[in-house]
Amino acid sequence: MKFGGTSVADLDRIRFVAERVATEISKGYDAIVVVSAMAGKTNELIASVTGSSTFYDAREYDAVVSSGENVTAGLLALALQELDIPARSWQGWQVPIRCSSAHAAARIESISTVNINLKFAEGMKAAVVAGFQGISAEGRITTLGRGGSDTTAVALAAAFQAEQCHIYTDVDGVYTADPRICSKAQRLDRISYEEMLELASLGAKVLQTRSIELAMRNHVTLRVLSSFESVSDASGTLVCDEEKDMESKVVAGVAHSRDEAKLTLISVADRPGIAATIFGALGEAGVNVDMIVQNISEEGRTDMTFSCPTDQVFFAQRALECIKQDGILNYSELVADTDVAKVSAVGIGMRSHTGVAARMFKVLSEEGINIKVITTSEIKISVLIERKYMELAVQSLHDAFHLENVGASAVEMDTGLC
Ligand code: ASP
Ligand code: MG
């Protein structure tokens, strides 16, 4: 069971969580409970670090930022003990959860089940584990990147071969679109790992992307649930292997991401190695490039457009200016457009249905929305558009793909084109 920040925001909420854990234990389970820091705490800790030092030591960043989870783990163990449940807290290093030494973005390398299982054998019923953290080979505390407690939970579920992995949060499941901007959004009963992976990396924030990859690889079935409502076996959204009938839904959801930027390098040489140079430099600068478009070349020169998160534009500009100054890459101008958003339609049914892209572009054009960049994969279509049209685009695509009906029986898509 994993509880996010809003689920453990104060002592009352922690008591409520303890009761939820007690209910599962009364069914005969032992529970491993992963907790996040109290809502807002991690941001506060990050602000203390950046307020103390501009070019901070990432190892100390992790030492500070991981502490929020330690507090909630201890408090939840206390709340469980108040309910007469044998419980204790575990920090990442105590389990131990061994991680790479990429501070602030560490990967879990292995989890030992020995210490926790020993305590279960002695009668402990709940192991409360601080999420988001582990220990490196150098013996230093590491964190797994923002939202990393989801990954801790899935990794523990896989290591302990848990029967179930429940991710409790402040929404009651995964929706066809963000209900805050699309009032017709519906909760999905189930969604495949692949669709969830696309939705999460395209902007849906309910699960950390890495946790879904990990669940997919280890066949950990996840249930995303609300910790604010009473739950039954049918509550929430199941994230699981794809089922036969899932393909009849062409589009499972519409995702959006507000914080996108589009950068264009004007007039770079069109010859082998140029893309490698550009994206090599961006990769080294830690820029997460998403879409890439190379234009038709004229007289041996071409324009190269790519997108990245808004808060990485500065790093991208600096990296590209550097290689220009060093004479490694020649271009006439670097144009940044930071007023864009990305809207995507996702669904495994796209593999077997045609006309989805055309349908999507038609809907956007009917709303007068200009598409700046397009990318596709087997199961998603993404477009970059002007940010002010983002909400409208999500709503009209939700309508066009009849996503208000997904709760009911599967909908056959009429592309309206053939
Ligand atoms: N507390 C960490 C964060 O806010 C990890 C988590 O909540 O998953 O990113
Ligand atoms: Mg989260």
XYZ file of C-alpha atoms and ligand atoms in Angstrom:
428
model
C 0.000 0.000 0.000
C 1.367 3.405 -0.921
C 0.015 6.691 0.378
C 0.920 9.982 -1.308
C 1.524 13.366 0.279
C -2.084 14.574 0.522
C -3.069 11.230 2.098
C -0.644 11.826 4.984
C -0.954 15.622 5.104
C -1.620 15.837 8.872
C -2.081 13.658 11.964
C -5.789 13.130 11.288
C -5.075 11.913 7.773
C -2.307 9.654 9.083
C -4.757 8.144 11.601
C -7.184 7.545 8.749
C -4.445 5.815 6.765
C -3.642 3.642 9.789
C -7.280 2.533 9.874
C -7.183 1.684 6.173
C -4.047 -0.410 6.752
C -5.703 -2.061 9.775
C -8.655 -3.078 7.582
C -6.332 -4.924 5.188
C -4.474 -6.570 8.061
C -7.796 -7.743 9.536
C -8.305 -9.679 6.280
C -5.199 -11.709 7.155
C -2.554 -9.798 5.199
C 0.830 -8.535 6.273
C 1.284 -5.064 4.871
C 4.208 -3.110 3.541
C 3.161 0.511 3.573
C 5.103 3.102 1.612
C 4.613 6.740 2.517
C 5.429 10.070 0.895
C 6.331 13.200 2.798
C 3.406 15.295 4.066
C 1.909 17.440 1.295
C 4.175 20.387 0.470
C 7.049 19.141 2.641
C 9.370 18.059 -0.178
C 8.983 21.432 -1.924
C 9.783 23.157 1.361
C 12.903 21.050 1.855
C 14.059 21.706 -1.715
C 13.611 25.446 -1.123
C 15.808 25.181 1.996
C 18.533 23.500 -0.033
C 18.463 25.995 -2.892
C 18.275 28.820 -0.336
C 21.444 27.538 1.334
C 23.615 26.973 -1.688
C 23.465 27.827 -5.381
C 25.614 24.989 -6.694
C 24.676 22.540 -4.016
C 26.236 19.156 -3.306
C 23.666 16.681 -4.657
C 24.489 14.207 -1.870
C 23.456 16.744 0.746
C 20.375 17.659 -1.307
C 19.325 14.014 -1.016
C 20.143 13.917 2.694
C 17.836 16.892 3.293
C 15.075 16.158 0.806
C 14.641 12.495 1.808
C 13.893 13.486 5.404
C 10.220 14.309 4.794
C 9.419 10.649 4.229
C 11.258 9.626 7.419
C 8.879 11.744 9.478
C 5.699 10.283 7.971
C 7.031 6.716 8.220
C 7.624 7.128 11.951
C 4.294 8.869 12.512
C 2.339 6.183 10.659
C 4.100 3.435 12.649
C 3.014 5.253 15.824
C -0.574 5.591 14.569
C -0.647 1.854 13.793
C 0.716 1.002 17.229
C -2.110 3.097 18.718
C -4.467 0.638 16.978
C -2.557 -2.260 18.589
C -0.989 -3.284 15.306
C 2.639 -4.400 15.588
C 4.357 -1.959 13.246
C 7.695 -0.264 12.764
C 9.200 2.208 10.328
C 12.047 1.551 7.894
C 14.171 4.109 6.133
C 15.517 3.113 2.733
C 18.984 2.221 4.053
C 17.486 0.007 6.761
C 15.637 -2.253 4.306
C 18.081 -1.815 2.479
C 16.942 -0.447 -0.873
C 20.175 -0.269 -2.859
C 20.344 2.435 -5.496
C 22.678 3.869 -8.098
C 24.592 6.963 -7.023
C 22.801 9.290 -9.470
C 21.714 11.655 -6.730
C 18.188 13.093 -7.054
C 17.528 10.627 -9.888
C 18.756 7.336 -8.468
C 17.605 4.001 -9.805
C 16.775 1.083 -7.561
C 19.283 -1.724 -8.109
C 18.185 -4.271 -5.550
C 16.015 -4.701 -2.491
C 16.784 -7.070 0.336
C 13.725 -8.808 1.777
C 15.650 -10.372 4.649
C 15.297 -7.763 7.406
C 11.619 -7.057 6.835
C 10.712 -10.744 6.464
C 12.536 -11.505 9.706
C 10.281 -9.014 11.488
C 7.160 -10.388 9.808
C 8.212 -13.826 11.067
C 8.469 -12.371 14.567
C 4.894 -11.101 14.404
C 5.194 -7.622 12.918
C 2.103 -6.914 10.807
C 2.986 -3.634 9.110
C 6.351 -2.479 7.765
C 6.119 1.231 7.099
C 8.769 2.170 4.546
C 9.865 5.728 3.764
C 9.308 6.164 0.023
C 11.524 7.960 -2.495
C 14.877 6.973 -0.967
C 17.605 4.384 -0.855
C 21.313 3.965 -0.236
C 24.148 4.069 -2.769
C 27.155 1.753 -2.944
C 29.111 4.611 -1.327
C 26.775 4.446 1.660
C 25.101 7.777 0.904
C 21.355 8.494 0.957
C 19.868 8.813 -2.519
C 16.436 9.911 -3.762
C 14.573 8.603 -6.776
C 13.336 11.812 -8.403
C 10.066 13.652 -7.799
C 7.127 11.339 -7.329
C 9.566 8.511 -6.542
C 7.506 6.909 -3.775
C 5.380 5.241 -6.445
C 8.513 3.539 -7.697
C 9.480 2.490 -4.174
C 6.057 0.890 -3.771
C 6.165 -1.026 -7.054
C 9.746 -2.165 -6.445
C 8.808 -3.471 -2.998
C 5.705 -5.193 -4.386
C 7.900 -6.940 -6.951
C 10.645 -7.863 -4.468
C 8.205 -9.271 -1.898
C 5.938 -10.786 -4.563
C 3.031 -8.940 -3.039
C -0.426 -10.158 -3.831
C -1.638 -6.637 -4.526
C -0.142 -3.177 -4.929
C -2.492 -0.346 -4.039
C -1.512 3.232 -4.770
C -3.664 5.553 -2.655
C -3.893 9.144 -3.804
C -6.219 12.165 -3.801
C -8.163 11.098 -6.898
C -10.193 7.921 -7.184
C -8.388 6.538 -10.210
C -7.087 7.258 -13.677
C -9.323 9.456 -15.828
C -9.896 9.771 -19.561
C -8.642 13.382 -19.230
C -7.849 15.754 -16.375
C -11.265 16.354 -14.713
C -10.145 19.876 -13.766
C -10.141 20.929 -17.399
C -12.586 18.454 -18.906
C -15.823 18.107 -16.974
C -16.895 15.050 -18.949
C -13.802 13.054 -17.973
C -14.569 9.539 -16.753
C -12.745 7.221 -14.438
C -11.343 4.180 -16.238
C -11.976 0.795 -14.615
C -8.781 -0.539 -16.105
C -5.981 0.583 -18.350
C -3.025 -1.246 -19.877
C 0.526 -0.570 -18.704
C 1.440 0.784 -22.108
C -1.388 3.294 -22.187
C -0.676 4.349 -18.624
C 2.991 4.745 -19.462
C 2.162 7.024 -22.373
C -0.390 9.012 -20.365
C 2.045 9.484 -17.487
C 4.928 10.566 -19.671
C 2.598 12.867 -21.624
C 1.542 14.796 -18.552
C -0.880 12.749 -16.423
C 0.631 13.068 -12.949
C -1.112 10.272 -11.095
C 1.832 7.827 -11.207
C 5.564 8.354 -11.665
C 6.439 7.074 -15.150
C 9.229 4.866 -13.868
C 6.883 3.092 -11.489
C 4.745 1.989 -14.433
C 7.764 0.704 -16.362
C 8.765 -1.277 -13.333
C 5.245 -2.642 -12.839
C 5.053 -3.650 -16.487
C 8.394 -5.460 -16.399
C 7.545 -7.326 -13.209
C 3.829 -7.868 -13.875
C 2.812 -6.024 -10.737
C -0.876 -5.208 -11.111
C -1.531 -1.762 -9.673
C -4.766 -0.384 -8.329
C -4.957 3.407 -8.135
C -7.407 4.395 -5.404
C -8.576 7.373 -3.390
C -7.532 7.528 0.242
C -10.365 10.004 0.844
C -13.279 7.724 0.048
C -14.364 4.324 1.231
C -13.144 1.650 -1.145
C -14.354 -1.727 -2.321
C -12.781 -4.371 -4.522
C -14.151 -2.596 -7.587
C -12.892 0.880 -6.705
C -10.234 2.784 -8.526
C -8.417 1.936 -11.725
C -6.559 -1.275 -12.365
C -3.293 -0.846 -14.295
C -2.561 -4.240 -15.779
C -1.590 -6.315 -18.794
C -3.628 -5.558 -21.852
C -6.779 -7.587 -22.329
C -8.459 -8.579 -25.521
C -11.424 -6.238 -25.326
C -9.224 -3.295 -24.442
C -8.405 -2.861 -28.128
C -11.975 -2.042 -28.991
C -11.441 1.301 -27.317
C -9.482 3.224 -29.864
C -8.542 6.074 -27.567
C -8.304 5.485 -23.820
C -7.465 9.013 -22.782
C -6.387 12.524 -23.698
C -3.334 13.876 -21.897
C -1.943 17.382 -21.803
C 1.177 19.100 -20.658
C 1.302 22.839 -20.164
C 5.022 23.236 -19.656
C 6.362 22.686 -23.117
C 8.661 24.788 -25.223
C 9.577 24.614 -28.874
C 13.061 25.527 -30.063
C 14.202 25.888 -33.644
C 17.747 26.012 -34.906
C 17.676 27.969 -38.141
C 19.994 26.974 -40.945
C 22.183 24.122 -39.767
C 24.221 22.101 -42.254
C 22.344 19.100 -43.638
C 24.977 16.382 -43.421
C 25.665 13.240 -41.407
C 26.509 13.842 -37.756
C 24.700 17.147 -37.272
C 21.729 15.692 -35.408
C 24.116 13.623 -33.298
C 26.047 16.789 -32.414
C 22.935 18.785 -31.500
C 21.185 16.129 -29.474
C 24.432 14.868 -27.975
C 25.074 18.342 -26.548
C 21.485 18.601 -25.311
C 21.680 15.160 -23.706
C 24.878 16.074 -21.903
C 23.206 19.231 -20.616
C 20.429 17.086 -19.144
C 17.783 18.413 -21.530
C 14.877 16.046 -21.972
C 14.105 16.344 -25.670
C 10.685 15.152 -26.730
C 9.568 15.907 -30.279
C 12.081 16.383 -33.102
C 11.382 17.658 -36.596
C 13.912 18.252 -39.345
C 12.727 20.398 -42.211
C 13.301 19.962 -45.915
C 16.780 21.057 -46.793
C 17.592 23.843 -49.198
C 21.074 24.356 -50.569
C 22.550 21.959 -48.058
C 21.050 23.707 -45.026
C 18.009 22.855 -42.949
C 16.051 23.923 -39.830
C 15.836 21.622 -36.839
C 12.938 21.932 -34.378
C 12.599 20.162 -31.048
C 10.559 20.456 -27.873
C 11.555 20.196 -24.223
C 10.088 21.190 -20.827
C 9.908 24.977 -20.308
C 12.238 24.916 -17.324
C 14.985 23.361 -19.471
C 14.970 26.007 -22.210
C 17.777 27.936 -20.565
C 20.006 24.835 -20.398
C 19.218 23.983 -24.021
C 20.075 27.529 -25.163
C 23.293 27.519 -23.174
C 24.376 24.118 -24.529
C 23.675 25.106 -28.147
C 25.353 28.502 -27.815
C 28.398 26.766 -26.351
C 28.864 24.405 -29.268
C 28.363 27.322 -31.662
C 31.063 29.353 -29.920
C 33.399 26.374 -29.933
C 32.929 26.082 -33.700
C 31.367 22.599 -33.385
C 27.998 23.610 -34.827
C 27.095 26.462 -37.102
C 23.573 27.924 -37.248
C 22.172 31.365 -37.942
C 19.605 31.648 -35.139
C 18.019 29.796 -32.222
C 14.324 30.656 -31.843
C 12.493 29.698 -28.648
C 8.696 29.561 -28.421
C 7.721 29.058 -24.784
C 4.023 29.609 -25.327
C 3.069 26.075 -26.344
C 1.312 23.079 -24.816
C 1.210 19.441 -25.815
C -2.044 17.545 -26.218
C -2.041 13.807 -26.895
C -4.508 11.043 -27.608
C -3.475 7.622 -26.300
C -4.917 4.176 -26.920
C -3.720 0.680 -27.798
C -6.646 0.395 -30.207
C -4.741 2.732 -32.544
C -2.591 -0.225 -33.513
C -5.511 -1.791 -35.295
C -7.641 1.200 -36.323
C -6.851 3.669 -39.043
C -7.949 7.269 -39.339
C -7.305 8.294 -35.736
C -4.719 10.937 -36.617
C -6.888 12.392 -39.377
C -9.829 12.534 -37.007
C -7.738 14.317 -34.402
C -6.381 16.914 -36.855
C -9.850 17.558 -38.259
C -11.273 18.241 -34.808
C -8.466 20.672 -34.026
C -8.871 22.467 -37.343
C -12.620 22.835 -36.789
C -11.778 24.665 -33.567
C -9.332 26.887 -35.451
C -6.353 25.429 -33.590
C -3.090 25.461 -35.491
C -0.775 22.481 -35.062
C 2.891 23.390 -34.701
C 4.543 19.974 -34.345
C 3.212 16.416 -34.549
C 4.693 13.165 -33.260
C 3.241 9.708 -33.139
C 3.989 6.305 -31.726
C 2.111 3.080 -32.243
C -0.379 4.023 -29.547
C -0.327 7.821 -29.294
C -0.562 11.004 -31.310
C 0.785 14.213 -29.822
C 0.550 17.760 -31.097
C 2.112 21.003 -29.958
C -0.323 23.912 -30.058
C -0.547 27.445 -28.726
C -1.011 27.194 -24.957
C -4.211 29.232 -24.807
C -6.019 26.532 -26.817
C -4.971 23.641 -24.596
C -8.230 23.262 -22.646
C -10.355 23.592 -25.761
C -8.272 20.968 -27.542
C -8.581 18.475 -24.669
C -12.359 18.989 -24.446
C -13.021 18.708 -28.158
C -10.868 15.589 -28.532
C -12.590 14.035 -25.546
C -15.915 14.646 -27.301
C -14.693 13.481 -30.691
C -13.476 10.137 -29.368
C -16.623 9.658 -27.224
C -14.607 9.250 -24.067
C -17.607 10.167 -21.923
C -18.857 6.651 -22.752
C -15.859 4.583 -21.736
C -17.385 3.626 -18.431
C -20.194 1.936 -20.355
C -19.569 -0.729 -22.960
C -16.651 -0.420 -25.311
C -17.203 2.065 -28.119
C -16.478 1.259 -31.699
C -14.934 4.205 -33.402
C -16.476 5.719 -36.425
C -13.664 7.725 -37.916
C -16.138 9.543 -40.102
C -13.608 9.484 -42.887
C -13.777 6.356 -44.941
N 7.909 13.357 -1.604
C 8.485 13.127 -2.901
C 7.973 14.185 -3.872
O 7.186 15.037 -3.510
C 8.250 11.760 -3.395
C 6.803 11.356 -3.562
O 5.926 11.955 -2.955
O 6.532 10.440 -4.312
O 8.361 14.189 -5.010
Mg 2.822 11.221 -6.663
